[in-house]
């Protein structure tokens, strides 16, 4: 019975986990994955788990301290993610929820859903009214060298991926063209190809580059200009042929609604850690449905596999596994697809690995 599932403690641990491949972007390289692991303990012995991706190790201590301060407000509450979301929305209304506060609350929400799922003995997707089903995934690369990385790209295709994303914009236009044409040659015409500028361009430069790259049959062009510049995104979109993608930096569904109202994108890719967790993802999915906008996920492969099956306009799951090294069973890709596992979100910490990477 989940109705008496009551929170008894909130624990956190800061770690820096290795990545299978470092992610080079136009605005810096992620060499590893700085994470804060959340464990929500309950009176049933069930522990709800999730992780926060701090992007840089300098955020980890602050996140862990914030979680520690939140514990008092959680202990004694019955696990009810929408109730906790409402409670914290009020508590942080005057401060605002962007940044570390929003990241922490969003991931706490995921841990609460995980506890509910484990207590019920179901994967979270069942609690959301859906079924675990294989969701099409794309293999997410950083900046690549078509010669050096040819073997990796070919292995992605062997694993069944039918879509590849690469990051561009770290050099001049000629470099973008060489990279995109080189990767297109390797993957052939039938595999979808997405590119990501990671917010690095100005509007005119983005328009110029996208125009020069539009012959390579791009499925989407991601964050050509700074994420918060919704009008700039709309200007690039109006002047470009390939679909414009953005959303990983939207804070809560309110940002998503504003971006869509501004005409910022053809496709949307909310990040579970910034959109408000699973509770708010469901609301975001409703916004996308009313505007007929395809929705993809960003990072968080485990939890994303639970929310995409109940997203009416689900598009792609981003396969960029940042926590696989500290899980007993990292997520699997089968025939280019990823399927949700349970109970809960289907994550069990590999305690040996966690101890090895704890700060
Ligand atoms: Mg991106």
XYZ file of N, CA, C and O and ligand atoms in Angstrom, residues 165 167 196 198 222-223 248 269 298 318, ligand 1:
41
model
N 23.342 12.377 -33.097
C 23.483 13.831 -32.928
C 24.947 14.179 -32.687
O 25.626 13.468 -31.934
N 27.770 17.674 -32.058
C 27.834 19.074 -31.673
C 28.748 19.826 -32.635
O 29.804 19.326 -33.014
N 23.912 20.234 -32.901
C 23.661 21.031 -31.699
C 24.728 22.115 -31.600
O 25.920 21.807 -31.515
N 24.799 24.276 -29.118
C 24.988 24.592 -27.694
C 25.007 26.098 -27.414
O 25.875 26.596 -26.693
N 19.869 22.301 -33.062
C 19.557 22.534 -31.651
C 20.258 23.778 -31.105
O 21.445 23.983 -31.366
N 19.524 24.543 -30.318
C 20.038 25.721 -29.614
C 21.074 26.499 -30.424
O 22.220 26.654 -30.001
N 16.216 22.141 -23.540
C 16.938 21.543 -22.419
C 17.227 22.552 -21.314
O 17.568 22.161 -20.201
N 12.580 19.782 -26.410
C 13.327 18.747 -25.681
C 13.549 19.158 -24.232
O 14.649 19.496 -23.822
N 16.125 14.929 -22.781
C 17.506 15.406 -22.662
C 18.147 14.721 -21.463
O 17.640 14.842 -20.338
N 17.085 10.925 -25.953
C 18.521 11.178 -26.119
C 19.297 10.122 -25.351
O 19.134 10.008 -24.128
Mg 21.926 20.255 -26.438
